[in-house]
mmCIF file of N, CA and C in Angstrom:
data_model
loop_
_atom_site.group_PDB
_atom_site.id
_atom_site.type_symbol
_atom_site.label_atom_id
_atom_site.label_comp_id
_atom_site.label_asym_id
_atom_site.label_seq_id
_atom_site.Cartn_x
_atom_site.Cartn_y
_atom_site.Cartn_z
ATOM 1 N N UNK A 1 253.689 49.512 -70.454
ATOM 2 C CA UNK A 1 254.571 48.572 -71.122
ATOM 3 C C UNK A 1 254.879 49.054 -72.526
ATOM 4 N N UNK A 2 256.085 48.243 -72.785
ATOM 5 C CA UNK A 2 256.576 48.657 -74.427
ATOM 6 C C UNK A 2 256.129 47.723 -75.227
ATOM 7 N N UNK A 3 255.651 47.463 -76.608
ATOM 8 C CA UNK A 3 255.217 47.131 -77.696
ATOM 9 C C UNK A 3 256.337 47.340 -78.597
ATOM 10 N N UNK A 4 256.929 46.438 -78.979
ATOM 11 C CA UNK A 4 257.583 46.213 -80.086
ATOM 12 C C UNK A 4 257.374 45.454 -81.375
ATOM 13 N N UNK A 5 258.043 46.489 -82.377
ATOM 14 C CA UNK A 5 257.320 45.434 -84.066
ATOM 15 C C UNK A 5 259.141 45.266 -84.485
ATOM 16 N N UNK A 6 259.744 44.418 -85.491
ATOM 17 C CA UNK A 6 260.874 44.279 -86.113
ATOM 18 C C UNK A 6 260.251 44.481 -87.460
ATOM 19 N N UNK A 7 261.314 45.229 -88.030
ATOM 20 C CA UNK A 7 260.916 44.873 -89.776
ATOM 21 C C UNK A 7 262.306 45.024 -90.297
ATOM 22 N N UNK A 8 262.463 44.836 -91.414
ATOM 23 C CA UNK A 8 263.918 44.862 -92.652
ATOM 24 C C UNK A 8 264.219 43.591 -92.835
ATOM 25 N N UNK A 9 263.935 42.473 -92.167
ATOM 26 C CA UNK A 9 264.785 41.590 -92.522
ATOM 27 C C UNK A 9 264.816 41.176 -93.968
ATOM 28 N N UNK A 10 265.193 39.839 -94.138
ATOM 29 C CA UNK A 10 265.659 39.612 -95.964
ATOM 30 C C UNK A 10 266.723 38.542 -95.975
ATOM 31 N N UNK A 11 266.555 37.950 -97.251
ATOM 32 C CA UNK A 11 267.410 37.043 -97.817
ATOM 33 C C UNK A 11 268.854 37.806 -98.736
ATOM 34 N N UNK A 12 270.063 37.743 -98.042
ATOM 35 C CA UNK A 12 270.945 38.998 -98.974
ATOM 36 C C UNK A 12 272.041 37.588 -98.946
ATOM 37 N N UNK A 13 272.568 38.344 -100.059
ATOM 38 C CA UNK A 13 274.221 37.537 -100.162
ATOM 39 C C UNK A 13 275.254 38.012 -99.090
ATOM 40 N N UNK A 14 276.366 37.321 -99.145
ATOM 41 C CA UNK A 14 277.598 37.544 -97.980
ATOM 42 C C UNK A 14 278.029 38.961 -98.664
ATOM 43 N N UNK A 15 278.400 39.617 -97.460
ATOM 44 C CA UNK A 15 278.883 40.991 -97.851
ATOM 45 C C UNK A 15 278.235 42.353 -98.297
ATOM 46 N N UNK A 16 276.694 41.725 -98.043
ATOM 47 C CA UNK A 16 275.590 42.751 -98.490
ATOM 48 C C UNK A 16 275.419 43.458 -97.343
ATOM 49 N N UNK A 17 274.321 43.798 -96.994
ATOM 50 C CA UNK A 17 273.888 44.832 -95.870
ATOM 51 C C UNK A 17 272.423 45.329 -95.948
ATOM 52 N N UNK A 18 271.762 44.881 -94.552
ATOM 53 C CA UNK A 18 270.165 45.324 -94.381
ATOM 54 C C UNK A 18 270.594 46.228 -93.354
ATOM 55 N N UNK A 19 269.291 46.949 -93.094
ATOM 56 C CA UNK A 19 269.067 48.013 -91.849
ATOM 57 C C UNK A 19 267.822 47.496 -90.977
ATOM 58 N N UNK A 20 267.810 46.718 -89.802
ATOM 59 C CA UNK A 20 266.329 46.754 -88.838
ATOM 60 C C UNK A 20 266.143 47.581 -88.463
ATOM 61 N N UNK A 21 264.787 47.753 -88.251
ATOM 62 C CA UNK A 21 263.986 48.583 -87.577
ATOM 63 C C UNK A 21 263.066 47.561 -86.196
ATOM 64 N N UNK A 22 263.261 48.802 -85.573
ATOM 65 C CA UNK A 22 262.165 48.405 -84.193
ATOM 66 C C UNK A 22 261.100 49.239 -83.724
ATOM 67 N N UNK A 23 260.160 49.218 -83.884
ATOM 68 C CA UNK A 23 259.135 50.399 -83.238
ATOM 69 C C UNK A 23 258.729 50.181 -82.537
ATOM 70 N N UNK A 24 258.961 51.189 -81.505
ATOM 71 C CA UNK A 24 258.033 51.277 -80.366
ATOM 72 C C UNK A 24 256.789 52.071 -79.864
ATOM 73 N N UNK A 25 256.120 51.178 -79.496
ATOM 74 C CA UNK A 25 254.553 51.813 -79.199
ATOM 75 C C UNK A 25 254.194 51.411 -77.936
ATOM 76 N N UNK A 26 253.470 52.335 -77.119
ATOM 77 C CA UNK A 26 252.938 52.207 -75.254
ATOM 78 C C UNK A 26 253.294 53.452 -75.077
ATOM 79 N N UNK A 27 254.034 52.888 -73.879
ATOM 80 C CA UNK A 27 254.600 53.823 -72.791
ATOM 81 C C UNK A 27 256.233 54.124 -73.139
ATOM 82 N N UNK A 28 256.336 55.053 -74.408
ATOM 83 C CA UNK A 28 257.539 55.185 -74.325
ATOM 84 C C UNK A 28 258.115 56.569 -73.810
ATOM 85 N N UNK A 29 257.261 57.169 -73.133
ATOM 86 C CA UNK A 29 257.587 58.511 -73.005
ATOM 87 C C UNK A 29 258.591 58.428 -71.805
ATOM 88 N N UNK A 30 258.740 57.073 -70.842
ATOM 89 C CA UNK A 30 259.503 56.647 -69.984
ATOM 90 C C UNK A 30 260.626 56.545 -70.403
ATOM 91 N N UNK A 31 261.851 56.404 -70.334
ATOM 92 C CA UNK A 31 263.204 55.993 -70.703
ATOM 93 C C UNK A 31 263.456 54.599 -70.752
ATOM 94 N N UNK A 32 263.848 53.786 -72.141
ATOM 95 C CA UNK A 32 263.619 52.619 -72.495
ATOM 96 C C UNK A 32 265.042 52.113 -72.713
ATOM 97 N N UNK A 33 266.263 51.419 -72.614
ATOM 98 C CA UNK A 33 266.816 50.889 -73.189
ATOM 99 C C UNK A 33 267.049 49.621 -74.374
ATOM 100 N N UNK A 34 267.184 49.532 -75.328
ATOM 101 C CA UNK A 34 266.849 48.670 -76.243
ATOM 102 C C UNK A 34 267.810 47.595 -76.619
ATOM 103 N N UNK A 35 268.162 46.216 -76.413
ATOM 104 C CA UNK A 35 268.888 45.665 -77.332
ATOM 105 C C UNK A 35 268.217 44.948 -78.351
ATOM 106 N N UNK A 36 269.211 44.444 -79.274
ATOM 107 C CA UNK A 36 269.109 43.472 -80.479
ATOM 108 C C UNK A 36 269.685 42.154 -80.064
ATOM 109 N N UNK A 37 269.101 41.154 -80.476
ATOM 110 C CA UNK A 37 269.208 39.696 -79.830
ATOM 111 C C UNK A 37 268.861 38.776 -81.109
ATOM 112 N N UNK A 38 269.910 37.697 -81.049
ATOM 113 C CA UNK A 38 269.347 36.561 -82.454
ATOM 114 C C UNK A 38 269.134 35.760 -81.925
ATOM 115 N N UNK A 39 268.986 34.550 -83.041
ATOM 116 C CA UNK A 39 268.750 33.313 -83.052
ATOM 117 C C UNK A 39 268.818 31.676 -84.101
ATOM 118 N N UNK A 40 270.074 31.672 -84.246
ATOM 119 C CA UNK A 40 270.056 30.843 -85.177
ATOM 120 C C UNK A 40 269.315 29.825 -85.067
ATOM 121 N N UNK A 41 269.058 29.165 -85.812
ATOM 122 C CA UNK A 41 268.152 27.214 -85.805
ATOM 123 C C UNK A 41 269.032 26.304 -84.952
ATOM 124 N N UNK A 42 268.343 25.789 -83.917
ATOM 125 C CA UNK A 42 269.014 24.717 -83.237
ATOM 126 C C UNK A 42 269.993 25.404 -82.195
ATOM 127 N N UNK A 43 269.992 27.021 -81.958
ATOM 128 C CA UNK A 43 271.017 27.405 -80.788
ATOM 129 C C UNK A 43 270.064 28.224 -80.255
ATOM 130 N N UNK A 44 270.785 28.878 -79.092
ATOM 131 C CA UNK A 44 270.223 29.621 -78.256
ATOM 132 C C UNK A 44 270.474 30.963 -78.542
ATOM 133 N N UNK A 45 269.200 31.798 -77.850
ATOM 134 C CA UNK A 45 269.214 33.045 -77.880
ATOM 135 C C UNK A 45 270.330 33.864 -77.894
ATOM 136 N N UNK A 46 271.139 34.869 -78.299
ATOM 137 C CA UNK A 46 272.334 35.088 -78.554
ATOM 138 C C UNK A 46 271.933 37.013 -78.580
ATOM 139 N N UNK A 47 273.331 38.162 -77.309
ATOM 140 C CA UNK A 47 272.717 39.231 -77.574
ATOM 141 C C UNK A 47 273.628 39.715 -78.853
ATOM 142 N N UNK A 48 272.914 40.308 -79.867
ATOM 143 C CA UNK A 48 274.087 41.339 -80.371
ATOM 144 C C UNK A 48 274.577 43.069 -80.022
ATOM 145 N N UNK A 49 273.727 43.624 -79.675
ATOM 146 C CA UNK A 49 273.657 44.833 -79.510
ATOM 147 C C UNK A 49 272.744 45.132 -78.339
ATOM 148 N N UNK A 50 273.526 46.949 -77.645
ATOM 149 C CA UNK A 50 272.387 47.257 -77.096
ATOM 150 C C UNK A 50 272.938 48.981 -77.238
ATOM 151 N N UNK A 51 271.762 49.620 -76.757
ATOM 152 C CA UNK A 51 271.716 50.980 -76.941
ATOM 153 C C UNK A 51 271.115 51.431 -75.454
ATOM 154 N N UNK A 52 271.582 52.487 -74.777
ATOM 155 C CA UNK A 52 270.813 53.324 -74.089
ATOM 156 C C UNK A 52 270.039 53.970 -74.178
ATOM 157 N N UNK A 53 269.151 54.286 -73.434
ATOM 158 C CA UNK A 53 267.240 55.533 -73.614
ATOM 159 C C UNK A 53 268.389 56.425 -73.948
ATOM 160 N N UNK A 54 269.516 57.296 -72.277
ATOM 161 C CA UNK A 54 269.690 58.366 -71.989
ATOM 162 C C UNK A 54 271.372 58.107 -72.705
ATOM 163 N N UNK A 55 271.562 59.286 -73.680
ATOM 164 C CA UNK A 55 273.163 59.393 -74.208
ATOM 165 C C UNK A 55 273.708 58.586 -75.571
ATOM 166 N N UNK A 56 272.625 57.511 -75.015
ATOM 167 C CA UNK A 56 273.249 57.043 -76.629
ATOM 168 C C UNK A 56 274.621 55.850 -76.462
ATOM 169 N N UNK A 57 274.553 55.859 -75.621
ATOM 170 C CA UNK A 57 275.708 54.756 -74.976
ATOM 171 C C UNK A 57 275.297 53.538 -75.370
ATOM 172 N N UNK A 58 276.281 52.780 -76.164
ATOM 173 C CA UNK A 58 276.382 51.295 -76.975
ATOM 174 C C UNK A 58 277.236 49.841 -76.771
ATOM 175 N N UNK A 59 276.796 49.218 -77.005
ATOM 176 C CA UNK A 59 277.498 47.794 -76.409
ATOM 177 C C UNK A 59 277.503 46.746 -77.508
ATOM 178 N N UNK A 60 277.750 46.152 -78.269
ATOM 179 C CA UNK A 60 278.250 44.691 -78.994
ATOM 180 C C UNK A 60 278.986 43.692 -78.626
ATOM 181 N N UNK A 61 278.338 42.659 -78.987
ATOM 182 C CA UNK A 61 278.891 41.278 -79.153
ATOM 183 C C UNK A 61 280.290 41.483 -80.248
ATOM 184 N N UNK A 62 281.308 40.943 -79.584
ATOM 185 C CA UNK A 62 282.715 41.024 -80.430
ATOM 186 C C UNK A 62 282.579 40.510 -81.611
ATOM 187 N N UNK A 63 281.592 39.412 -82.233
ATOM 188 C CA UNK A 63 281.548 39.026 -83.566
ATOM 189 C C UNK A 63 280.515 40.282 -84.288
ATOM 190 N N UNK A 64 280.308 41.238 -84.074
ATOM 191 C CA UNK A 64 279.156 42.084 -84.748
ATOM 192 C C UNK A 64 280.116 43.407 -84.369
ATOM 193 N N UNK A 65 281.162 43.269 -83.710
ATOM 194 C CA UNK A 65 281.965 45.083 -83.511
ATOM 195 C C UNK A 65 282.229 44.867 -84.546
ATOM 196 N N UNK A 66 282.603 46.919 -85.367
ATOM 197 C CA UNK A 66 282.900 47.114 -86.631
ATOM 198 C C UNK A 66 281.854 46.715 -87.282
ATOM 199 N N UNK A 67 281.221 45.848 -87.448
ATOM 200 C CA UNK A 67 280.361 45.768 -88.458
ATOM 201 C C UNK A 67 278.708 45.873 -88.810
ATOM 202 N N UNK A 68 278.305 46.017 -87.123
ATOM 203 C CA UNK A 68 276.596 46.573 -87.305
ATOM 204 C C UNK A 68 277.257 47.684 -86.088
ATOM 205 N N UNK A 69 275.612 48.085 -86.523
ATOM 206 C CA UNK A 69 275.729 49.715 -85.592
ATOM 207 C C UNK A 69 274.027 50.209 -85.059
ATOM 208 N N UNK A 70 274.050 50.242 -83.707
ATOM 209 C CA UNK A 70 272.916 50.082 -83.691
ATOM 210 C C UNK A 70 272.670 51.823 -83.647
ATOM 211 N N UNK A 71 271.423 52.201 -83.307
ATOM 212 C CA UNK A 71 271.446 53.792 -83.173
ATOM 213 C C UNK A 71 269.479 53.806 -82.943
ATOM 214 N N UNK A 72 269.368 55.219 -82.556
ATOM 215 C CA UNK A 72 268.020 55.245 -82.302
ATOM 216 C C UNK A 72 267.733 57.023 -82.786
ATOM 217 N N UNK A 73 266.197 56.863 -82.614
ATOM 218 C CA UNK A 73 265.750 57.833 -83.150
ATOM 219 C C UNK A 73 264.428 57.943 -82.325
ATOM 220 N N UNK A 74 264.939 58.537 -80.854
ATOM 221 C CA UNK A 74 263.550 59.041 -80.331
ATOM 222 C C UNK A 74 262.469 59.996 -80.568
ATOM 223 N N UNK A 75 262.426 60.727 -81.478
ATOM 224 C CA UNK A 75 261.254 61.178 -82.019
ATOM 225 C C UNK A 75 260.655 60.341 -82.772
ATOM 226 N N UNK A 76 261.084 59.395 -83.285
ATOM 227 C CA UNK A 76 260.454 58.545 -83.761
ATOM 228 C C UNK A 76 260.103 57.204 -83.214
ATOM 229 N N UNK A 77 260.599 56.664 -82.052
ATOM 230 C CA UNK A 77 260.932 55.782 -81.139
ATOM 231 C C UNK A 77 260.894 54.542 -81.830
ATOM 232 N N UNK A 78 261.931 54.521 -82.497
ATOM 233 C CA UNK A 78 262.641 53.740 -83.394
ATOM 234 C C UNK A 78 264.029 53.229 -83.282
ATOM 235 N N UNK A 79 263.882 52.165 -83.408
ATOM 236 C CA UNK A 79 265.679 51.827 -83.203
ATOM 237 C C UNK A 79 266.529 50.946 -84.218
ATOM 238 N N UNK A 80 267.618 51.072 -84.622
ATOM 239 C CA UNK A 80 267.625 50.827 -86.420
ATOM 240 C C UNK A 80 268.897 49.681 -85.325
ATOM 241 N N UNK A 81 269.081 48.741 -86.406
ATOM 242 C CA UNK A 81 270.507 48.083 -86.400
ATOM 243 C C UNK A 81 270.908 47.967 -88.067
ATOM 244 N N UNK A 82 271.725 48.516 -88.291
ATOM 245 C CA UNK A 82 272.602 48.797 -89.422
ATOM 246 C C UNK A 82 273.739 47.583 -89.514
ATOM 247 N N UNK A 83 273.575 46.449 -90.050
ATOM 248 C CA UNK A 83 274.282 45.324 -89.969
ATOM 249 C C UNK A 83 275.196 45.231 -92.023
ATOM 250 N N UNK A 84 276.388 45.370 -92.084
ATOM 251 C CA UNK A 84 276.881 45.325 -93.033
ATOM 252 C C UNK A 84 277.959 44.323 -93.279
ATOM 253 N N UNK A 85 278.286 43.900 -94.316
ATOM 254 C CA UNK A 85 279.523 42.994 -94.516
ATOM 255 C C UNK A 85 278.698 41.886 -93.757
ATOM 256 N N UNK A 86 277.850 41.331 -94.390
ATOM 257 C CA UNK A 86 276.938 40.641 -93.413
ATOM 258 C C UNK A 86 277.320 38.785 -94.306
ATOM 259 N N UNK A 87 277.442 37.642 -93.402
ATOM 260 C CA UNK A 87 278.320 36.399 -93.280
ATOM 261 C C UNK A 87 276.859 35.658 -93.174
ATOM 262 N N UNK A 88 277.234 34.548 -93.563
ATOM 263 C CA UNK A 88 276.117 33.221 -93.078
ATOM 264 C C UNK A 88 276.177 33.218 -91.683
ATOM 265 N N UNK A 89 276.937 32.809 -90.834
ATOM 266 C CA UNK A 89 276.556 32.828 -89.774
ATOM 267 C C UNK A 89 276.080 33.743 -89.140
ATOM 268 N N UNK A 90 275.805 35.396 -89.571
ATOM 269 C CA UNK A 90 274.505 36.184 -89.068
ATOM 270 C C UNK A 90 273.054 35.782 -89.845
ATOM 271 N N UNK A 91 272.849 34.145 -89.908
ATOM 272 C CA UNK A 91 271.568 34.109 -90.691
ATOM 273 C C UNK A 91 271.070 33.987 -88.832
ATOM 274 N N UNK A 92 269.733 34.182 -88.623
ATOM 275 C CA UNK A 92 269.005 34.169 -87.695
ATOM 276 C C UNK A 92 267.684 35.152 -87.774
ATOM 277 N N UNK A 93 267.233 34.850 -86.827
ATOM 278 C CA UNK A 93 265.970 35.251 -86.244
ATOM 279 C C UNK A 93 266.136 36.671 -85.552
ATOM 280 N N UNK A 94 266.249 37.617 -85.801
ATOM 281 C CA UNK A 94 266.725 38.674 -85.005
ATOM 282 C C UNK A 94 265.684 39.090 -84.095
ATOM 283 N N UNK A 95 265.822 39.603 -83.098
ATOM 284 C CA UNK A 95 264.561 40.063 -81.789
ATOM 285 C C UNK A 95 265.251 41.881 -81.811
ATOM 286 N N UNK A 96 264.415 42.947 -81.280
ATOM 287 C CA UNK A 96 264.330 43.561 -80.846
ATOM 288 C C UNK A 96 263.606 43.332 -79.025
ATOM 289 N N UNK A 97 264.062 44.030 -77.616
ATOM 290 C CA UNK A 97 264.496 43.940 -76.449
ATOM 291 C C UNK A 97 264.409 45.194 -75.959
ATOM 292 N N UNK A 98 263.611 45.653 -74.612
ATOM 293 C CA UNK A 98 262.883 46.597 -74.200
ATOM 294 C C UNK A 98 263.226 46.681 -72.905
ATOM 295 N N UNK A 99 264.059 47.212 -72.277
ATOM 296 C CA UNK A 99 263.712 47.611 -70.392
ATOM 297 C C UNK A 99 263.776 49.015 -70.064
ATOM 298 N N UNK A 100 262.780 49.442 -69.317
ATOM 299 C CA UNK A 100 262.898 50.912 -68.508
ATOM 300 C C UNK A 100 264.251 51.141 -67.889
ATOM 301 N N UNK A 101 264.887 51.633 -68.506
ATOM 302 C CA UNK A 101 266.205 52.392 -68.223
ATOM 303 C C UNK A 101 266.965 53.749 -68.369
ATOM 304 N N UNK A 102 267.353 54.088 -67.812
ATOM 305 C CA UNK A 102 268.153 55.739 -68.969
ATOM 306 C C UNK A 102 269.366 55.628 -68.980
ATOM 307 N N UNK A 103 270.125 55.182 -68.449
ATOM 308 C CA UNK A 103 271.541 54.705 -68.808
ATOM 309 C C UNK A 103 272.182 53.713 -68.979
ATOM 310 N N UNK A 104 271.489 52.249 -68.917
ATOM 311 C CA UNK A 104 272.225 50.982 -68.583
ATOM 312 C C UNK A 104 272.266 50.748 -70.190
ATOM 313 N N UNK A 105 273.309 49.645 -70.471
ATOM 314 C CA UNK A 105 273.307 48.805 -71.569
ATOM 315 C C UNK A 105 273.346 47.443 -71.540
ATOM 316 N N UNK A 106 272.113 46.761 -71.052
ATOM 317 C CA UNK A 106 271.952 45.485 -70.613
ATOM 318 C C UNK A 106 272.785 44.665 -71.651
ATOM 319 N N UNK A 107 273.165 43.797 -71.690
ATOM 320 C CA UNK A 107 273.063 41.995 -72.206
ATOM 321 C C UNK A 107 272.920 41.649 -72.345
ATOM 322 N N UNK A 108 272.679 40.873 -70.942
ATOM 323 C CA UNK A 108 271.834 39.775 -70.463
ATOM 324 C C UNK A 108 270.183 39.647 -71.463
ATOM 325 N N UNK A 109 269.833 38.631 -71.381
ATOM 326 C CA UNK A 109 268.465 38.885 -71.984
ATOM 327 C C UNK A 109 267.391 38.780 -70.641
ATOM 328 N N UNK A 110 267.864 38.090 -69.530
ATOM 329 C CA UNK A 110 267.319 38.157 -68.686
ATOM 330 C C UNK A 110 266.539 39.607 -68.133
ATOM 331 N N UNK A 111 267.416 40.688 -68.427
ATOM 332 C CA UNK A 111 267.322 41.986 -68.252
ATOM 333 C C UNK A 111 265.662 42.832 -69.157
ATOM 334 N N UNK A 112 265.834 42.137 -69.776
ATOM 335 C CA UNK A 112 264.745 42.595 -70.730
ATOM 336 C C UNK A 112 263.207 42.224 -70.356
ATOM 337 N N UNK A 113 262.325 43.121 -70.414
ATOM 338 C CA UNK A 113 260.975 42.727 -69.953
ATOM 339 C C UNK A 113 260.268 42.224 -71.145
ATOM 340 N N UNK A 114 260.466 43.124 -72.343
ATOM 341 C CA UNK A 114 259.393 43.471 -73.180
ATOM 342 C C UNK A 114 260.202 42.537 -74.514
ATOM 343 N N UNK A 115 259.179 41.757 -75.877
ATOM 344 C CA UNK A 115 260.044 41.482 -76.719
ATOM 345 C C UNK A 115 259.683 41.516 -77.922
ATOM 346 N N UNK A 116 259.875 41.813 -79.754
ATOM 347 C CA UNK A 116 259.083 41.610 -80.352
ATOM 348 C C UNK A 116 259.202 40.549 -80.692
ATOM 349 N N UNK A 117 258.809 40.646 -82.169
ATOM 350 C CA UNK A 117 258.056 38.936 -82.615
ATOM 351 C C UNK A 117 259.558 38.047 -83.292
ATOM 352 N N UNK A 118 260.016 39.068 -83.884
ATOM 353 C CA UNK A 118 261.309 38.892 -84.704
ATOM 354 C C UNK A 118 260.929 39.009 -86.152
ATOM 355 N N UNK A 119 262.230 39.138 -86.857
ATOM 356 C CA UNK A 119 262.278 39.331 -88.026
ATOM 357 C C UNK A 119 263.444 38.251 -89.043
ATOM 358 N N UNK A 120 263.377 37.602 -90.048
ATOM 359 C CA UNK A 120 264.176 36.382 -90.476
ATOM 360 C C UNK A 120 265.573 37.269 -91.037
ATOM 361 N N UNK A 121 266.619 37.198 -91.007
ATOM 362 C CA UNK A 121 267.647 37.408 -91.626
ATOM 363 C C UNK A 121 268.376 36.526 -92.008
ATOM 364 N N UNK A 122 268.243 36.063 -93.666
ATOM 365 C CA UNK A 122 268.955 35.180 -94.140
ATOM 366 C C UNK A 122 270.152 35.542 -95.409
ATOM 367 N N UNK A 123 271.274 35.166 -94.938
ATOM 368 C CA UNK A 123 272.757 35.751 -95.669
ATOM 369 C C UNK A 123 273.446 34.376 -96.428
ATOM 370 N N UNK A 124 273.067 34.257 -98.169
ATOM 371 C CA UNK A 124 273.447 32.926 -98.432
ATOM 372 C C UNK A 124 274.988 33.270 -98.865
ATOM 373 N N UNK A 125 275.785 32.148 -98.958
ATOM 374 C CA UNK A 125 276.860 31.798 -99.273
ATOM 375 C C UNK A 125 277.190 32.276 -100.522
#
């Protein structure tokens, strides 16, 4: 299994910009696909991003195209989301999202086995 940690989050103004991180620790020598997933207060789980193990192949939620970017770094088995021009309504709970894959770019959250804890991202007005 995969082990995931989130870190970067932060309190920034509108129009600022953080970078997450996700690390992974286990069994990553398998091919993992990763998304990014929020959570505002009072709504439901929501995906933003996902990345492929194999190629590098990427997917977004239409309110986050153009403006985050997810990317990875398997020697380091790390997976960054680069979120900029960043709005109140990206305040949430952000998750990092784990399935054995080498080419898919899941969604769904259903898809996902593995999850971390999350990290707070708060963007004031």
């Amino acid at each position: 299994q995969v082990h995931l940690v989130e870190s970067g989050g932060g309190l920034v103004q509108t129009g600022d910009s953080l970078r997450l991180s996700c690390a992974a620790t286990g069994r990553t020598s398998t091919g993992y696909a990763v998304g990014w997933f929020r959570q505002a207060p009072g709504k439901e789980r929501k995906f933003v991003a996902a990345i492929s193990s194999v190629g590098g192949s990427t997917f977004y939620t239409d309110s986050v195209q153009g403006r985050f970017t997810i990317s990875r770094d398997n020697a380091k088995n790390t997976i960054y989301l680069q979120m900029n021009d960043l709005q109140p309504e990206d305040t949430a709970v952000y998750y990092c999202a784990a399935t054995y894959s080498d080419y898919d770019v899941p969604w769904a959250s259903s898809e996902y086995n593995y999850w971390g804890q999350g990290t707070q991202v708060t963007v004031s007005s």
